[in-house]
Amino acid sequence: MTEITDMETIPGESNNQLALTTPEAQPIKRRKKKSMVWEYFTIENVSAGCRRAYCKRCKQSFAYSTGSKVAGTSHLKRHIAKGTCRALLRGQGQDNNQFITPYNPKMGGSEPPKRRYRSPSSPFIPFDQDRCRHEIARMIIMHEYPLHIVEHPGFIAFVQNLQPQFDKMSFNTVQGDCVATYLREKQSLMNFIEGIPGRFCLTLDMWSSNQTLGYVFITGHFVDSGWKLHRRVFNVVMEPYPDSHSALSHAIAACLSDWSLEGKLFSLTFNHPLSEAGLENLRPLLCVKNPLILNGQLLIRNCIARTMSSMAKDVLGAGQEIIKKIRDSVKYVKMSESHDDKFIQVKNQLQVPSEKSLFLDNQTQWNTTYQMLAAASELKEVFDCLDTYDPDYKLAPSIEDWKLAETLCSFLKPLFDAASILTTTTLPTVITFFYEVWKIHVDLGRSIT
């Protein structure tokens, strides 16, 4: 009797391999299917000559063979590897802790596809194109990346390898997403400040660009109903003519109208010098928009940082000559590695206990000038003896010069200590600075006496 083996052929092999056995010949055994997809699929006969592959997880059926035509297994692999099997995503089944990672020969290499494993505690997350776009917009805003980053080849290659289903983004797309993110955050903040029972303090910073355009940064400070202090940037207003008397008035009017702060303003603080003409334009505007507190006595003030900076510059202005001498000496030491080595050698021989290091100041920042003077004053013995080890050094300040430098440091130190709080405190308040300002007042009064 003739026997026909009911074994499945390996996909890709010719159906001519299906052989009939005779009584004189043994039946030909078919090789077992080796593809990993058969861990997830079974083959069932649907009708005569038609068989379909059924997913063991979601029971969805796929075309497999019709007559002599075999569909192959590529579409079965995509069902598992691309995350379209919902039952596999939900973690159902006993052996679904594996899924197939399709191999892409275009990426190079000759490694066969490998299985990736996940633990039950880290379930699959369905791909969401909109969420990915939102996170890219947040990333660009948070880290100030250029909008064109989404068109850079490196970024595109990284995203495509991370998630092939993600559609490439254009400059216009990510620009619209960033604007949409800003509008959502703005509306959320507006809803929040509508319930604030108290008033708002505004601080204004004026920056100028290389094109002489002015940018007014308006920051709002307020206390919520739970007595928690908040700080939010409300507006960035471009002013083509920042030196005009109406520049700040225009920016403040735009802020009050944009955030519905009419009648809720408590004070304005500037880091930019305000002319008398500018004040005359600003006060009537604020009087119309807001009922004044204490007849406007606290309405317009310079910030404490600017006040301290002005005082420090007055001190430095009185010692310009000695400051230049010390700056030149420090520059001589730091301009060459050999000079610096000789300076350290002299310091070690003299056993000077100072732990401070020399550095050049930024002449636009008074605090760095104070730090340079303070460090050089503690190392004055090294400067006095440096010419014996380095004959080329001829810039040593005199004893009187060092005394004047120490006097300058004694006046600058209280200002420096008070200003340091401005950078170390996240949300400094008036009370925070009151004690420091009081100490400066007492020290100045004692010095005058």
CSV table of C-alpha atoms in Angstrom, one decimal, residues 23 32 61 63 96 157 164 172 175 177 181 185 246 256 323 325 333 370 391 414 442:
chain,number,residue,atom,x,y,z
A,23,PRO,CA,6.3,-0.7,-0.7
A,32,LYS,CA,11.4,19.9,11.3
A,61,SER,CA,-5.1,33.9,11.3
A,63,ALA,CA,-2.3,33.2,4.9
A,96,ASN,CA,5.7,35.0,25.8
A,157,ALA,CA,19.6,57.4,12.2
A,164,PRO,CA,11.5,52.2,13.1
A,172,ASN,CA,8.2,73.3,10.5
A,175,GLN,CA,8.5,74.4,15.4
A,177,ASP,CA,5.1,71.4,18.3
A,181,THR,CA,3.8,73.2,24.1
A,185,GLU,CA,2.1,75.7,29.5
A,246,SER,CA,8.9,104.3,26.5
A,256,LEU,CA,-0.1,93.3,32.5
A,323,ILE,CA,44.5,96.9,41.1
A,325,LYS,CA,49.6,96.4,39.4
A,333,VAL,CA,52.5,84.3,36.6
A,370,TYR,CA,37.7,90.9,44.6
A,391,PRO,CA,65.0,87.8,37.3
A,414,PRO,CA,30.8,92.3,53.1
A,442,VAL,CA,26.8,99.3,60.1
